[in-house]
Short mmCIF file of N, CA and C in Angstrom, two decimals:
data_model
loop_
_atom_site.label_atom_id
_atom_site.label_comp_id
_atom_site.label_asym_id
_atom_site.label_seq_id
_atom_site.Cartn_x
_atom_site.Cartn_y
_atom_site.Cartn_z
N MET A 1375 0.91 -1.20 0.05
CA MET A 1375 -0.02 0.03 0.02
C MET A 1375 0.92 1.29 0.09
N MET A 1376 0.35 2.35 -0.63
CA MET A 1376 1.23 3.58 -0.69
C MET A 1376 0.06 4.77 -0.41
N THR A 1377 0.74 5.69 0.19
CA THR A 1377 0.07 7.01 0.39
C THR A 1377 0.40 8.02 -0.47
N LEU A 1378 -0.41 8.86 -1.22
CA LEU A 1378 0.06 9.90 -1.98
C LEU A 1378 -0.45 11.16 -1.45
N GLU A 1379 0.46 12.25 -1.49
CA GLU A 1379 0.06 13.40 -1.16
C GLU A 1379 -0.20 14.31 -2.28
N LEU A 1380 -1.41 14.80 -2.53
CA LEU A 1380 -1.79 15.60 -3.56
C LEU A 1380 -2.04 17.02 -3.36
N ASP A 1381 -1.64 17.98 -4.19
CA ASP A 1381 -2.04 19.26 -3.90
C ASP A 1381 -3.52 19.45 -4.09
N ASP A 1382 -4.11 20.50 -3.77
CA ASP A 1382 -5.67 20.75 -3.76
C ASP A 1382 -6.08 20.63 -5.31
N GLU A 1383 -5.54 21.17 -6.10
CA GLU A 1383 -5.79 21.25 -7.47
C GLU A 1383 -5.98 19.84 -8.06
N THR A 1384 -4.86 19.13 -7.94
CA THR A 1384 -4.95 17.72 -8.22
C THR A 1384 -5.92 16.82 -7.72
N ALA A 1385 -6.18 17.11 -6.33
CA ALA A 1385 -7.06 16.19 -5.59
C ALA A 1385 -8.52 16.50 -6.10
N THR A 1386 -8.78 17.77 -6.43
CA THR A 1386 -10.12 18.20 -6.89
C THR A 1386 -10.28 17.61 -8.28
N LEU A 1387 -9.26 17.59 -9.19
CA LEU A 1387 -9.40 16.97 -10.54
C LEU A 1387 -9.74 15.64 -10.39
N LEU A 1388 -8.94 14.96 -9.43
CA LEU A 1388 -9.04 13.53 -9.20
C LEU A 1388 -10.60 13.16 -8.83
N ALA A 1389 -11.03 13.79 -7.84
CA ALA A 1389 -12.42 13.61 -7.36
C ALA A 1389 -13.45 13.97 -8.48
N ARG A 1390 -13.21 14.90 -9.25
CA ARG A 1390 -14.15 15.28 -10.45
C ARG A 1390 -14.17 14.19 -11.48
N LEU A 1391 -12.92 13.73 -11.88
CA LEU A 1391 -12.78 12.74 -12.95
C LEU A 1391 -13.39 11.34 -12.47
N ALA A 1392 -13.19 10.99 -11.12
CA ALA A 1392 -13.72 9.81 -10.57
C ALA A 1392 -15.22 9.79 -10.53
N GLU A 1393 -15.78 11.02 -10.17
CA GLU A 1393 -17.20 11.12 -10.22
C GLU A 1393 -17.76 11.02 -11.59
N GLN A 1394 -17.17 11.58 -12.55
CA GLN A 1394 -17.56 11.43 -13.99
C GLN A 1394 -17.49 9.94 -14.48
N GLU A 1395 -16.54 9.27 -13.98
CA GLU A 1395 -16.40 7.85 -14.45
C GLU A 1395 -17.37 6.89 -13.66
N HIS A 1396 -17.76 7.46 -12.55
CA HIS A 1396 -18.64 6.70 -11.59
C HIS A 1396 -17.64 5.52 -10.97
N ILE A 1397 -16.49 5.86 -10.77
CA ILE A 1397 -15.70 4.97 -10.03
C ILE A 1397 -15.02 5.72 -8.87
N GLY A 1398 -14.46 4.89 -7.97
CA GLY A 1398 -13.54 5.58 -6.74
C GLY A 1398 -12.30 6.14 -7.41
N ALA A 1399 -11.81 6.97 -6.56
CA ALA A 1399 -10.53 7.62 -6.99
C ALA A 1399 -9.27 6.49 -7.09
N VAL A 1400 -9.28 5.59 -6.27
CA VAL A 1400 -8.19 4.60 -6.27
C VAL A 1400 -8.49 3.87 -7.54
N GLN A 1401 -9.60 3.49 -8.02
CA GLN A 1401 -9.79 2.63 -9.36
C GLN A 1401 -9.49 3.56 -10.31
N LEU A 1402 -9.62 4.99 -10.35
CA LEU A 1402 -9.35 5.79 -11.44
C LEU A 1402 -7.79 5.83 -11.59
N VAL A 1403 -7.21 6.03 -10.51
CA VAL A 1403 -5.65 5.94 -10.55
C VAL A 1403 -5.12 4.79 -11.09
N LYS A 1404 -5.73 3.62 -10.69
CA LYS A 1404 -5.25 2.46 -11.10
C LYS A 1404 -5.52 2.16 -12.68
N LYS A 1405 -6.68 2.66 -13.23
CA LYS A 1405 -7.08 2.56 -14.57
C LYS A 1405 -5.99 3.46 -15.39
N ALA A 1406 -5.76 4.64 -14.83
CA ALA A 1406 -4.83 5.62 -15.56
C ALA A 1406 -3.44 5.04 -15.70
N LEU A 1407 -2.99 4.39 -14.59
CA LEU A 1407 -1.60 3.71 -14.51
C LEU A 1407 -1.43 2.57 -15.49
N VAL A 1408 -2.60 1.79 -15.46
CA VAL A 1408 -2.63 0.61 -16.54
C VAL A 1408 -2.49 1.24 -17.93
N GLU A 1409 -3.37 2.11 -18.16
CA GLU A 1409 -3.38 2.75 -19.54
C GLU A 1409 -1.90 3.36 -19.87
N HIS A 1410 -1.43 4.03 -18.97
CA HIS A 1410 -0.13 4.65 -19.27
C HIS A 1410 0.87 3.52 -19.42
N ALA A 1411 0.81 2.43 -18.72
CA ALA A 1411 1.73 1.36 -18.77
C ALA A 1411 1.72 0.73 -20.20
N ASN A 1412 0.43 0.62 -20.72
CA ASN A 1412 0.20 0.01 -21.97
C ASN A 1412 0.64 0.94 -23.00
N VAL A 1413 0.48 2.19 -22.95
CA VAL A 1413 1.06 3.03 -23.93
C VAL A 1413 2.57 3.07 -24.14
N MET A 1414 3.17 3.13 -22.90
CA MET A 1414 4.61 3.08 -22.80
C MET A 1414 5.16 1.79 -23.39
N ARG A 1415 4.38 0.46 -23.07
CA ARG A 1415 4.88 -0.72 -23.43
C ARG A 1415 4.83 -0.79 -25.08
N ASP A 1416 3.74 -0.24 -25.57
CA ASP A 1416 3.63 -0.21 -27.09
C ASP A 1416 4.48 0.76 -27.86
N LYS A 1417 4.95 1.78 -27.06
CA LYS A 1417 5.73 2.77 -27.69
C LYS A 1417 7.03 2.23 -28.24
N GLY A 1418 7.62 1.36 -27.66
CA GLY A 1418 8.77 0.62 -28.17
C GLY A 1418 10.02 1.32 -28.04
N ASP A 1419 10.71 1.26 -26.94
CA ASP A 1419 11.84 2.05 -26.63
C ASP A 1419 13.14 1.06 -26.72
N LEU A 1420 12.90 -0.07 -27.44
CA LEU A 1420 13.99 -1.01 -27.50
C LEU A 1420 15.01 -0.45 -28.62
N ILE A 1421 16.19 -0.92 -28.58
CA ILE A 1421 17.20 -0.59 -29.38
C ILE A 1421 16.79 -1.34 -30.84
N THR A 1422 16.30 -2.43 -30.77
CA THR A 1422 15.81 -2.82 -32.12
C THR A 1422 14.77 -2.14 -32.75
N ASP A 1423 13.98 -1.31 -32.01
CA ASP A 1423 12.98 -0.38 -32.64
C ASP A 1423 13.78 0.64 -33.35
N PHE A 1424 14.86 1.20 -32.55
CA PHE A 1424 15.60 2.23 -33.11
C PHE A 1424 16.31 1.83 -34.45
N ALA A 1425 16.68 0.62 -34.61
CA ALA A 1425 17.40 0.03 -35.71
C ALA A 1425 16.44 0.12 -36.91
N GLY A 1426 15.19 -0.12 -36.68
CA GLY A 1426 14.11 0.12 -37.67
C GLY A 1426 14.18 1.26 -38.33
N VAL A 1427 14.27 2.33 -37.34
CA VAL A 1427 14.18 3.70 -37.88
C VAL A 1427 15.49 3.98 -38.67
N LEU A 1428 16.58 3.64 -38.18
CA LEU A 1428 17.90 3.76 -39.05
C LEU A 1428 17.71 3.23 -40.34
N ALA A 1429 17.10 1.97 -40.52
CA ALA A 1429 17.16 1.41 -41.67
C ALA A 1429 16.30 2.18 -42.67
N ARG A 1430 15.55 2.92 -42.26
CA ARG A 1430 14.62 3.82 -43.26
C ARG A 1430 15.37 5.20 -43.48
N SER A 1431 16.52 5.42 -42.84
CA SER A 1431 17.18 6.69 -42.89
C SER A 1431 17.78 6.72 -44.26
N PRO A 1432 17.90 8.03 -44.74
CA PRO A 1432 18.65 8.20 -46.21
C PRO A 1432 20.11 7.90 -45.90
N SER A 1433 20.75 8.03 -44.66
CA SER A 1433 22.18 7.89 -44.54
C SER A 1433 22.44 6.19 -44.61
N PHE A 1434 21.33 5.38 -44.56
CA PHE A 1434 21.60 3.94 -44.44
C PHE A 1434 21.18 3.40 -45.78
N GLN A 1435 20.77 4.19 -46.90
CA GLN A 1435 20.29 3.62 -48.02
C GLN A 1435 21.47 3.06 -48.84
N GLY A 1436 21.26 2.15 -49.73
CA GLY A 1436 22.37 1.82 -50.63
C GLY A 1436 23.13 0.62 -50.16
N ASP A 1437 24.05 0.32 -50.75
CA ASP A 1437 25.04 -0.83 -50.42
C ASP A 1437 25.95 -0.56 -49.40
N PRO A 1438 25.93 -1.16 -48.37
CA PRO A 1438 26.88 -0.76 -47.16
C PRO A 1438 28.48 -0.76 -47.46
N LEU A 1439 28.71 -1.70 -48.38
CA LEU A 1439 30.17 -1.83 -48.78
C LEU A 1439 30.51 -0.50 -49.36
N GLU A 1440 29.64 0.05 -50.40
CA GLU A 1440 29.82 1.26 -51.00
C GLU A 1440 29.93 2.35 -50.14
N ILE A 1441 29.13 2.44 -49.18
CA ILE A 1441 28.97 3.56 -48.15
C ILE A 1441 30.26 3.62 -47.43
N GLN A 1442 30.77 2.37 -46.93
CA GLN A 1442 32.11 2.33 -46.34
C GLN A 1442 33.19 2.90 -47.13
N LYS A 1443 33.33 2.39 -48.44
CA LYS A 1443 34.34 2.90 -49.58
C LYS A 1443 34.43 4.37 -49.49
N ALA A 1444 33.00 4.99 -49.82
CA ALA A 1444 33.01 6.38 -49.92
C ALA A 1444 33.41 7.02 -48.62
N MET A 1445 33.16 6.61 -47.55
CA MET A 1445 33.43 7.26 -46.22
C MET A 1445 35.03 7.30 -46.08
N ARG A 1446 35.60 6.07 -46.51
CA ARG A 1446 36.96 6.02 -46.39
C ARG A 1446 37.80 6.87 -47.48
N ASP A 1447 37.24 6.94 -48.64
CA ASP A 1447 37.82 7.77 -49.58
C ASP A 1447 37.79 9.24 -49.41
N GLU A 1448 36.87 9.63 -48.53
CA GLU A 1448 36.83 11.07 -48.05
C GLU A 1448 38.23 11.58 -47.43
N TRP A 1449 39.03 10.60 -47.01
CA TRP A 1449 40.19 11.09 -46.42
C TRP A 1449 41.50 11.04 -47.39
N ASP A 1450 41.21 10.71 -48.66
CA ASP A 1450 42.22 10.59 -49.60
C ASP A 1450 42.39 11.80 -50.27
#
């Protein structure tokens, strides 16, 4: 169990939203946390997700060997 201390504005908002949803404040907080966790899970912060972004980047288009050669030839 955890006790949270809320400022008056947040406590009023929580009470109003809980009343609108016809649920208790505890259930509303739990629902919000579960939804937030689902969004964060689906967001994809894995390095493999970032690699997918890189694959579509113009910098990584073309033949990797040719890209390496071109980069090395910059110093000649």
